[in-house]
Short mmCIF file of C-alpha atoms and ligand atoms in Angstrom, two decimals:
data_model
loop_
_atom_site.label_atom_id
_atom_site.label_comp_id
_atom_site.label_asym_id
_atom_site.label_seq_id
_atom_site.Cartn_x
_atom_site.Cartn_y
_atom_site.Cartn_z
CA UNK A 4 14.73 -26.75 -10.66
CA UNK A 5 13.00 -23.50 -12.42
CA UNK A 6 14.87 -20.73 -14.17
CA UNK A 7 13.65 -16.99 -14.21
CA UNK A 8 15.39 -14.92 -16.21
CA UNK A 9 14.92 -10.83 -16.71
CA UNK A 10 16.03 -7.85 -15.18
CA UNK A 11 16.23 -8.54 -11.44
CA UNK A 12 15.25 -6.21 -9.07
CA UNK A 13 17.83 -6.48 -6.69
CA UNK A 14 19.41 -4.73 -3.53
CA UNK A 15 21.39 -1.77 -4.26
CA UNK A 16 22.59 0.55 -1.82
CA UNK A 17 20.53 0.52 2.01
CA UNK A 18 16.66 0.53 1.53
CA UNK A 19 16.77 0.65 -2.41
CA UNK A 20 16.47 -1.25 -4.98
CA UNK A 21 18.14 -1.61 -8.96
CA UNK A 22 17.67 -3.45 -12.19
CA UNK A 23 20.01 -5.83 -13.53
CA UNK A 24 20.27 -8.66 -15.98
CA UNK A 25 20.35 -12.17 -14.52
CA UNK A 26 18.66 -15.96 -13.75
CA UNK A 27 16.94 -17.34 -10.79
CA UNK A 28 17.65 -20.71 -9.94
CA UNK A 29 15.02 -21.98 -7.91
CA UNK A 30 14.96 -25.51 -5.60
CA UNK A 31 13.18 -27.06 -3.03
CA UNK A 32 10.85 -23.73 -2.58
CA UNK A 33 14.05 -21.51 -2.33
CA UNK A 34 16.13 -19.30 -3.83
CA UNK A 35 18.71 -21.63 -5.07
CA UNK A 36 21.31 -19.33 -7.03
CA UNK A 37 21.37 -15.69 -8.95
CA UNK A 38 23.93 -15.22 -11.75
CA UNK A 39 24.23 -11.61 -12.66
CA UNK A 40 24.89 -10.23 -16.12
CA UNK A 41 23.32 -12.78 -18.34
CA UNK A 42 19.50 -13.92 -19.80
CA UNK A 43 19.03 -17.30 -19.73
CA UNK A 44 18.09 -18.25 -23.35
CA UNK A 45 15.89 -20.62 -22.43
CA UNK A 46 14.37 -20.15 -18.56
CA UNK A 47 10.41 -21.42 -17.41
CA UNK A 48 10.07 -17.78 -17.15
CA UNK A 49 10.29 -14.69 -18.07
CA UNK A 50 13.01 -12.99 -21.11
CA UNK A 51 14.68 -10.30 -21.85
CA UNK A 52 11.72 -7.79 -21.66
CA UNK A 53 10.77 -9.00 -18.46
CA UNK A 54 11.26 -7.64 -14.86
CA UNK A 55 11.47 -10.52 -11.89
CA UNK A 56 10.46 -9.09 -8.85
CA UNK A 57 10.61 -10.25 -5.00
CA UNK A 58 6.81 -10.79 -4.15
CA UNK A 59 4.78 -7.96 -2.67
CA UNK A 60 3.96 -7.39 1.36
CA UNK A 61 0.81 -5.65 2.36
CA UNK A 62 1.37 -4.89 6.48
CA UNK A 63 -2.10 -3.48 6.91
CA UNK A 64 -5.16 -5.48 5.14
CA UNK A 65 -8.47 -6.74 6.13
CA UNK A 66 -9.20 -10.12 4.50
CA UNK A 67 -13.60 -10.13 4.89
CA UNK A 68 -13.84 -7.08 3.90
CA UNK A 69 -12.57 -7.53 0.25
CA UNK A 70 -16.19 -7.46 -1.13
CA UNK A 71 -16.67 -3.84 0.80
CA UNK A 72 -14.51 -1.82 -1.32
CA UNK A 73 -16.15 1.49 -2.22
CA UNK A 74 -18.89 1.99 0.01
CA UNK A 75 -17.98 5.94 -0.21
CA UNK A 76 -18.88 9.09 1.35
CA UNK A 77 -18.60 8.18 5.09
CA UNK A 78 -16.86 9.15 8.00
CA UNK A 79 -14.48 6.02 9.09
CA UNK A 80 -16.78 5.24 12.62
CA UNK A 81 -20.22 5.76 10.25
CA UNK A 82 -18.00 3.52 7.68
CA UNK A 83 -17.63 0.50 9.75
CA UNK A 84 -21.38 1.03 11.06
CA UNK A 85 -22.75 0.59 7.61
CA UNK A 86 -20.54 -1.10 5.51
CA UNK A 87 -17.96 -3.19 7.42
CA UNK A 88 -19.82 -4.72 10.49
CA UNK A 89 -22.29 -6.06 8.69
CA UNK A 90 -19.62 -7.65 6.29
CA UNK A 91 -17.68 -9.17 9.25
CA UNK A 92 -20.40 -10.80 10.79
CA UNK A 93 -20.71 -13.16 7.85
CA UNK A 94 -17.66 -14.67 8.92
CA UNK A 95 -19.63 -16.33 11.48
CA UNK A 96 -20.40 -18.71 9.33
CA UNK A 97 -17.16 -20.54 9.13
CA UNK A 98 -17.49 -21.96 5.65
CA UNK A 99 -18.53 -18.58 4.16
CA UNK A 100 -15.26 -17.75 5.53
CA UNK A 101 -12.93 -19.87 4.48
CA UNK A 102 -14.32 -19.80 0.78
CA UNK A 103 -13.41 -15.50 0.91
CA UNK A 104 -10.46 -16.34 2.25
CA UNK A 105 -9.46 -18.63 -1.19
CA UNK A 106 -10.91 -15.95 -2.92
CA UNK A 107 -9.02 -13.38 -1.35
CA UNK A 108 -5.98 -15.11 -1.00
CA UNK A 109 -6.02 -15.91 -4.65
CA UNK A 110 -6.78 -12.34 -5.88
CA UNK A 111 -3.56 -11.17 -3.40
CA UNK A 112 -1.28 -13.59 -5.57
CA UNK A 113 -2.95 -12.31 -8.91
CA UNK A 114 -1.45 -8.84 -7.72
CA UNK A 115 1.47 -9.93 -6.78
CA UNK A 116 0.98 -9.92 -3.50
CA UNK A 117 2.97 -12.72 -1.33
CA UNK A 118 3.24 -11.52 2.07
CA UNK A 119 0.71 -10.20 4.32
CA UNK A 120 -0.23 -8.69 7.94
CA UNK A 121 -3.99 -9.46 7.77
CA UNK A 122 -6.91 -8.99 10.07
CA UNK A 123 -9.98 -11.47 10.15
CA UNK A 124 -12.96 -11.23 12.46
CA UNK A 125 -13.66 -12.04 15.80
CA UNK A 126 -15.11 -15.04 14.81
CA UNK A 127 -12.40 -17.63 16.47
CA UNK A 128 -13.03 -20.39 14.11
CA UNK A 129 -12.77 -18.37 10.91
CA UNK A 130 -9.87 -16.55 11.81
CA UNK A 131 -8.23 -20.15 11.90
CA UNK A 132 -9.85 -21.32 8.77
CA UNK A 133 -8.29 -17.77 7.10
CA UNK A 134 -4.57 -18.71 8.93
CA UNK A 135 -5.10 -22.99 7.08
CA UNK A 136 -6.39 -21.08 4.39
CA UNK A 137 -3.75 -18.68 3.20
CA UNK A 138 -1.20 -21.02 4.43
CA UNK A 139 -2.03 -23.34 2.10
CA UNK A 140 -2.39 -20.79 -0.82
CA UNK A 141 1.45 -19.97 -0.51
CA UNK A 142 0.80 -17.22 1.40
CA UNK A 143 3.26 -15.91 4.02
CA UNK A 144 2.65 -13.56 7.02
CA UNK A 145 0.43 -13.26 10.19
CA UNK A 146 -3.60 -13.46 10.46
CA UNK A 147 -5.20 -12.53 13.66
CA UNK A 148 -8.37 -12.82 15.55
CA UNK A 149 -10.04 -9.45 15.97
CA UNK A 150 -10.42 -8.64 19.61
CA UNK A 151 -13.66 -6.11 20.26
CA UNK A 152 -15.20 -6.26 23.44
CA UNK A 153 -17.55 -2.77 23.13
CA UNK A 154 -18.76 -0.36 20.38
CA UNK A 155 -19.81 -2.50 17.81
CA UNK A 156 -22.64 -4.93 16.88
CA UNK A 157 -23.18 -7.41 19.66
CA UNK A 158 -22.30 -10.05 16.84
CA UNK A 159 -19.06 -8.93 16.91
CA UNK A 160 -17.99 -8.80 20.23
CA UNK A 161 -16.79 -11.24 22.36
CA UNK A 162 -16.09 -10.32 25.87
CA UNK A 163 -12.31 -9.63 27.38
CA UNK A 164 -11.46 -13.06 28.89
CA UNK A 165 -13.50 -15.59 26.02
CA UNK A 166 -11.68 -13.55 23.61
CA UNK A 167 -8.45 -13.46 24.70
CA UNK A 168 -8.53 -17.82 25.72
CA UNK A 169 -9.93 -17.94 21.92
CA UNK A 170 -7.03 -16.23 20.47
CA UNK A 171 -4.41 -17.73 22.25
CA UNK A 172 -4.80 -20.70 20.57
CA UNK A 173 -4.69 -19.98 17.68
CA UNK A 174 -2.36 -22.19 15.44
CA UNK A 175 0.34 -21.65 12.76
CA UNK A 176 0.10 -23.15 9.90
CA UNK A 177 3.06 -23.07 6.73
CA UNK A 178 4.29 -19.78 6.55
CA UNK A 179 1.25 -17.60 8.42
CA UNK A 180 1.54 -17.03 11.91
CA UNK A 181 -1.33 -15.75 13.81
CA UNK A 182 -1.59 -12.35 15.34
CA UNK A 183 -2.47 -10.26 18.14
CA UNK A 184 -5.10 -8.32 16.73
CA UNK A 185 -6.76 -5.40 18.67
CA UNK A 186 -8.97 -3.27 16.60
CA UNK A 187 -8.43 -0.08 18.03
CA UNK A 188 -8.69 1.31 21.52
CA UNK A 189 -12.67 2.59 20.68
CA UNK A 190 -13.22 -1.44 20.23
CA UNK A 191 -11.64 -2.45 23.26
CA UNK A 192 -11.97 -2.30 26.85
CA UNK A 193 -8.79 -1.49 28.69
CA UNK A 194 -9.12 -4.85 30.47
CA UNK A 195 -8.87 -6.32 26.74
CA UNK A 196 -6.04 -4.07 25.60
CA UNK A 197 -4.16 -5.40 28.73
CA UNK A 198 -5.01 -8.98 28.52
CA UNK A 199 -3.92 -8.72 24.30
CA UNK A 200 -0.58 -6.91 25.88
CA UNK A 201 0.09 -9.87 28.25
CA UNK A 202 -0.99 -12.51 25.00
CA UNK A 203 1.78 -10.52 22.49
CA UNK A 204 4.66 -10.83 25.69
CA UNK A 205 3.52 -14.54 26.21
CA UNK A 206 3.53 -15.42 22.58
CA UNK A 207 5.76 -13.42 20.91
CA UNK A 208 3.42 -12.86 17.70
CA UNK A 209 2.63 -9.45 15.90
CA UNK A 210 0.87 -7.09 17.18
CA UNK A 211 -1.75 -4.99 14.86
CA UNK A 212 -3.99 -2.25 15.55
CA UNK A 213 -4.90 1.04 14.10
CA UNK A 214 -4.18 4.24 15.87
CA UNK A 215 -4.95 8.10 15.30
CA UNK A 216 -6.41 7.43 11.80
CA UNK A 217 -9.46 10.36 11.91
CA UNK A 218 -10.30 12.98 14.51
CA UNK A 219 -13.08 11.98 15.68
CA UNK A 220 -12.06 8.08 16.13
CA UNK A 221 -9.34 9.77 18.28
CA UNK A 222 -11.98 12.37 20.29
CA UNK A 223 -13.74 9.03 21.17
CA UNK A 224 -10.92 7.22 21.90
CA UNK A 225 -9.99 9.78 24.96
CA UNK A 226 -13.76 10.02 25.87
CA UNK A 227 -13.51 5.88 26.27
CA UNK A 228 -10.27 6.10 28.12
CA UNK A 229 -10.22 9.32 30.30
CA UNK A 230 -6.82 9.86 32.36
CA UNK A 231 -4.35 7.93 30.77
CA UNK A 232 -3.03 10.06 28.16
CA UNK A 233 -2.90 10.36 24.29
CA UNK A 234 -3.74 7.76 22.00
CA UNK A 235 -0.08 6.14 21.79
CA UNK A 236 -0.30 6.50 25.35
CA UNK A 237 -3.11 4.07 25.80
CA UNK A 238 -1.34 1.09 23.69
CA UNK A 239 1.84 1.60 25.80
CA UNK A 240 0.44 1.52 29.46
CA UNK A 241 -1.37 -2.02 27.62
CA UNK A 242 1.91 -3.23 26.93
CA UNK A 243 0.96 -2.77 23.09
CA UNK A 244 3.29 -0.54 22.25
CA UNK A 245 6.29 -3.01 20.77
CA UNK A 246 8.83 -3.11 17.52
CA UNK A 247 6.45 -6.36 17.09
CA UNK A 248 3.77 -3.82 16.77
CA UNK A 249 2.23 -2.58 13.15
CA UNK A 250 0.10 0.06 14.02
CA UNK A 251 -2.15 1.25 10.78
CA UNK A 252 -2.53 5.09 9.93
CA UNK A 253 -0.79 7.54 12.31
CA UNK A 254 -2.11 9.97 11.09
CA UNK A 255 -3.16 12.78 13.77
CA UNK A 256 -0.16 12.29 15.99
CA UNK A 257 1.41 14.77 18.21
CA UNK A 258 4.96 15.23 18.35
CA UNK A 259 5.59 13.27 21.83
CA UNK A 260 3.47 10.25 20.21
CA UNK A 261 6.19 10.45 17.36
CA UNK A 262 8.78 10.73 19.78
CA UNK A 263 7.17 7.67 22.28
CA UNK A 264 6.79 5.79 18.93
CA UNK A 265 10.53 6.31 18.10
CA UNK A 266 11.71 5.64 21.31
CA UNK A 267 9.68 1.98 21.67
CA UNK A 268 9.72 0.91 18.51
CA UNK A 269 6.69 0.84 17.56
CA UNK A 270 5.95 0.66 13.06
CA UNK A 271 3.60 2.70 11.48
CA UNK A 272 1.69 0.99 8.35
CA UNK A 273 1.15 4.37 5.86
CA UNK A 274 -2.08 3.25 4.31
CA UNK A 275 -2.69 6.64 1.72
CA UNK A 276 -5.02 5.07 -0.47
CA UNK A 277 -7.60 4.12 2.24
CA UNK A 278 -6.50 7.64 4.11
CA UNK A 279 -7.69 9.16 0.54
CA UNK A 280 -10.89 7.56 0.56
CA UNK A 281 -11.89 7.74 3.55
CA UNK A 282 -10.70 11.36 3.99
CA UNK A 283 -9.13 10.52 6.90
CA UNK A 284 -6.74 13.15 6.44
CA UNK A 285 -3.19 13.58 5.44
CA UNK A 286 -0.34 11.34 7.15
CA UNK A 287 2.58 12.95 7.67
CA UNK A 288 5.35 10.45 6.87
CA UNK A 289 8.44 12.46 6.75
CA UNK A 290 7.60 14.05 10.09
CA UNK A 291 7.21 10.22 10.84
CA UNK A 292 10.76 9.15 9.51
CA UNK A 293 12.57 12.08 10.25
CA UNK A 294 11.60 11.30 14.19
CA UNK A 295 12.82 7.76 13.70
CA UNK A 296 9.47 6.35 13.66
CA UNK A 297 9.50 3.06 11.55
CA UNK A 298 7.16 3.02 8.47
CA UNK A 299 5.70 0.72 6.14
CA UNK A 300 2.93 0.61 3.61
CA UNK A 301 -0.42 -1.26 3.29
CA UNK A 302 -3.04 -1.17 1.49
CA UNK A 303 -6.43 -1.69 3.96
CA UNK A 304 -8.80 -2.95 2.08
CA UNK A 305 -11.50 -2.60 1.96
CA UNK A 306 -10.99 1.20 3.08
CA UNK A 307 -8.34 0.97 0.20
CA UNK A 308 -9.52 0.10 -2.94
CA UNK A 309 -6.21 -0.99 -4.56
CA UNK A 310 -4.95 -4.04 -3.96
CA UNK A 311 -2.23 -3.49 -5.83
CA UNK A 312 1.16 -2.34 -3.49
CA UNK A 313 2.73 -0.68 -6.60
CA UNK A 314 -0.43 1.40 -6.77
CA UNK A 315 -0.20 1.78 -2.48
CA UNK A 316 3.30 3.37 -3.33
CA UNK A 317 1.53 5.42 -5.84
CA UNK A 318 -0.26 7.13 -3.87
CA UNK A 319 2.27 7.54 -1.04
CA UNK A 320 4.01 9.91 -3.86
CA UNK A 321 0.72 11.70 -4.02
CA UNK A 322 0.56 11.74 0.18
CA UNK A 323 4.21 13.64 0.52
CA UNK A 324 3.24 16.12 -2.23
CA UNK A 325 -0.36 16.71 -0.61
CA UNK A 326 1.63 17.33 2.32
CA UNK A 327 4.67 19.54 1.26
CA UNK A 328 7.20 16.80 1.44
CA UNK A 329 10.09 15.35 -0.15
CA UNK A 330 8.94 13.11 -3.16
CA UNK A 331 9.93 10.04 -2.28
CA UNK A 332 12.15 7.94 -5.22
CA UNK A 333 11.08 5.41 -7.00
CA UNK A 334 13.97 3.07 -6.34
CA UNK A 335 13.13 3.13 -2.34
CA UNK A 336 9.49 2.59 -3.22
CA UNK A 337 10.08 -0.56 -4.67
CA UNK A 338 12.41 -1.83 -2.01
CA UNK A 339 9.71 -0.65 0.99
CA UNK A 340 6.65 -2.94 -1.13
CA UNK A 341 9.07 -5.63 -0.95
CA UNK A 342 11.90 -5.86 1.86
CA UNK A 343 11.17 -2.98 3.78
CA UNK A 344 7.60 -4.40 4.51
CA UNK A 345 8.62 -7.70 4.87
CA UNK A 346 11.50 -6.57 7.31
CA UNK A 347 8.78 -4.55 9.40
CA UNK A 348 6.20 -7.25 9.84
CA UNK A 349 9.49 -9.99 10.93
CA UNK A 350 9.59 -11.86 7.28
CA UNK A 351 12.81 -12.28 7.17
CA UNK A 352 12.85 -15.28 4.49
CA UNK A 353 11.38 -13.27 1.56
CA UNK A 354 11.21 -9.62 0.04
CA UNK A 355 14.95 -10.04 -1.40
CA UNK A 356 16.46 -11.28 -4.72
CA UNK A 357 18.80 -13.24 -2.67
CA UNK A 358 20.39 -16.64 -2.66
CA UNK A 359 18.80 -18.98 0.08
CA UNK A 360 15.26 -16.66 0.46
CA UNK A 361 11.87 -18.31 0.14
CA UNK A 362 11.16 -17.93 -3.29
CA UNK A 363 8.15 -15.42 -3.84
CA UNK A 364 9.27 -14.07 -7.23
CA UNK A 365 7.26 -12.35 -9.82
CA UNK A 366 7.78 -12.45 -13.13
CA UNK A 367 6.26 -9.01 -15.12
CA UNK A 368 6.54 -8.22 -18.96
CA UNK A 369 5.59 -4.37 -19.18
CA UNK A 370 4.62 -2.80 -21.65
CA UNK A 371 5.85 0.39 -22.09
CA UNK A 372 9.54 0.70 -23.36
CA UNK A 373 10.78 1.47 -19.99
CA UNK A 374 14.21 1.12 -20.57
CA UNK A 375 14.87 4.36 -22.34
CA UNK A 376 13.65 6.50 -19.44
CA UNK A 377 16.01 8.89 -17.04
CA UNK A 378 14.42 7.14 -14.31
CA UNK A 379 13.33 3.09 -15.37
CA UNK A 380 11.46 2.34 -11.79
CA UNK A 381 9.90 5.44 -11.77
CA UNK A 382 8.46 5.18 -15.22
CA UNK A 383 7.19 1.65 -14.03
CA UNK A 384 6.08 2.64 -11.06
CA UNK A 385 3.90 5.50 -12.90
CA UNK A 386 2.88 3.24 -15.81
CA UNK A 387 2.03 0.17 -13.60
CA UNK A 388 -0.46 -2.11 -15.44
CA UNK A 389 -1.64 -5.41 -13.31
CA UNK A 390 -2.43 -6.30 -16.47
CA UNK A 391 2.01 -7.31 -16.85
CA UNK A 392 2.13 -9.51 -14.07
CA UNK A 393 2.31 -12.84 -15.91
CA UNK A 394 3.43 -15.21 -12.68
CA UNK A 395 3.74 -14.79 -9.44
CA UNK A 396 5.52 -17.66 -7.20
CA UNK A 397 4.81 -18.32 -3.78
CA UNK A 398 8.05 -20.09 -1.78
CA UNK A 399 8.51 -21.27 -5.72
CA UNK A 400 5.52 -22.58 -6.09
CA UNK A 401 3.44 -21.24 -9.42
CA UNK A 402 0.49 -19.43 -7.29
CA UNK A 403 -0.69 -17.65 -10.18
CA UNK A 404 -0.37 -17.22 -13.85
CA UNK A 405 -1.83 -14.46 -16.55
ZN1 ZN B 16 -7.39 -1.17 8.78
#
């Protein structure tokens, strides 16, 4: 049994979170038991100037290209080109990639991070060795085999029918499922899109892809698949267009795509740190709630160069004021990094303070006197240091310590 004791962020009203005093029993990898209103005088972790915090989700990440970040001043398509294909093909090498998938997986906890929707490459046999990997890490989520079958490096492609067999079989392993992974519809060949539409009915796993993220990606896009219809469009006559489905970016939708969206249930992963640097443009995300489109943040790295979420939901303050909207509040921030995200990507054992979850907790000491602000979470938000995460637990295992 471990005690954490602190101020718990826990659920308050729908799709927000509050602080309150209280201990964390933890057993047998689980959420064991929360008492509310006291500090344990003498817990494994954490105090009275500590904050214990469900574990972070990042819905939209790419795990080879962590050693990419910052490769600035191109257009997403010249981006991938120069920087990221040549990245990814490394992965052919399947020891290379299961030793940056440790390292990756490793730096996630050290953020905080316990949760993820992660691409690997097309390389079959690393994409498994990332799914053992994580898995054994503590790591919760889905991983899944990049299908690309034209526009890119002939390293990286691996034609419709190979790919799809390759995927398939793909194994769980602890708490990471594996995914169906389409890059995007300039990657794919509608035979692929189909077959991965047929896989995700058949298997039941995510689906992840990235859709509408710059203008020209989607001016190609149309040019690749003439007569169909927009971008959403494409996904849905593939069968790719599911509530199973986390598509990244969003951002150059029209109004029926919104509406399609709403109407299938399809989730859109807001990404505005990589949308920043890669000047993607601006993603509407109110327009995107207010037509009942489902959202939920990730980070993208190695587009994004945070991998902190707190510093994701940053920046998705900075998004709605670039773009006129609402400034979203703090306390809803901190429940979408945590339960909202894990809700969206089907994690339905973690992201809550609650008796009986898996128990990805994280125990942070700030250091600013927090307490005495109008607004506590938004003042931590602001003031976020990585520096104050001082454990992180994964399914109550210690995964990391400062
Ligand atoms: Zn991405």
């Amino acid at each position: 049994m471990l005690t954490l004791t602190g101020q718990l962020l826990v659920p308050d009203s729908a799709e927000s979170l509050r602080l309150t005093p209280g201990v964390i029993f933890v057993e047998g990898g689980r959420i064991a038991r929360i008492q509310q209103g006291t500090i344990h005088p003498k817990p494994d972790f954490g105090g009275e100037d500590c904050i214990i915090s469900p574990g972070f989700v990042d819905t939209h990440l790419h795990l080879p290209q962590f050693d990419s970040i910052g490769v600035d001043g191109l257009e997403l398509l010249d981006w991938l080109n120069t920087a990221i294909f040549p990245a990814e093909m490394r992965w052919a090498d399947t020891d290379y990639a299961a030793e940056m998938s440790r390292r990756v997986a490793l730096e996630l906890l050290s953020f905080g991070t316990t949760g993820i929707a992660a691409y690997a490459t097309s390389h079959h046999a690393a994409a498994q060795a990332a799914i053992n990997t994580c898995a054994e890490l503590g790591l919760a989520g889905h991983i899944g085999q990049v299908l690309m079958d034209q526009h890119a490096p002939a390293g990286l492609l691996v034609p419709a029918s190979a790919a799809l067999g390759q995927a398939s079989t793909l194994k769980p392993k602890g708490r990471i499922a594996p995914a169906v992974t389409p890059r995007f519809a300039v990657s794919c060949s509608e035979t692929l899109l189909k077959g991965a539409g047929t896989l995700a009915a058949r298997s039941g796993w995510l689906v992840q892809t990235h859709l509408s993220e710059t203008r020209r990606e989607c001016d190609l896009v149309q040019q690749l698949h003439p007569g169909i219809g927009s971008y959403t469009d494409i996904y849905d006559a593939c069968g790719l267009l599911t509530p199973r489905t986390i598509f990244g970016h969003g951002i150059w939708l029209s109004d029926q795509e919104r509406a399609l969206l709403a109407r299938k249930g399809g989730v859109i992963a807001h990404c505005p740190t990589a949308n920043r640097f890669l000047d993607a443009g601006s993603m509407p995300r109110a327009k995107a709630v207010s037509a009942g489109v489902a959202t939920c943040f990730g980070s993208d790295v190695g587009a994004g160069p945070d991998r902190s979420m707190v510093r994701v939901a940053r920046a998705a303050i900075d998004a709605a004021k670039q773009v006129g909207a609402a400034v979203p509040n703090a306390a809803g921030l901190w429940w979408q990094i945590t339960s909202g995200n894990a809700r969206t990507i089907g994690l339905t054992n973690t992201g809550s303070l609650e008796q009986a979850r898996d128990a990805d907790l994280l125990v942070i000491r700030p250091t600013t006197r927090w307490q005495n602000s109008p607004d506590p979470l938004s003042t931590l938000l602001y003031s976020w240091d990585d520096r104050w995460l001082r454990a992180t637990l994964a399914c109550g295992v210690v995964a990391y310590t400062a």
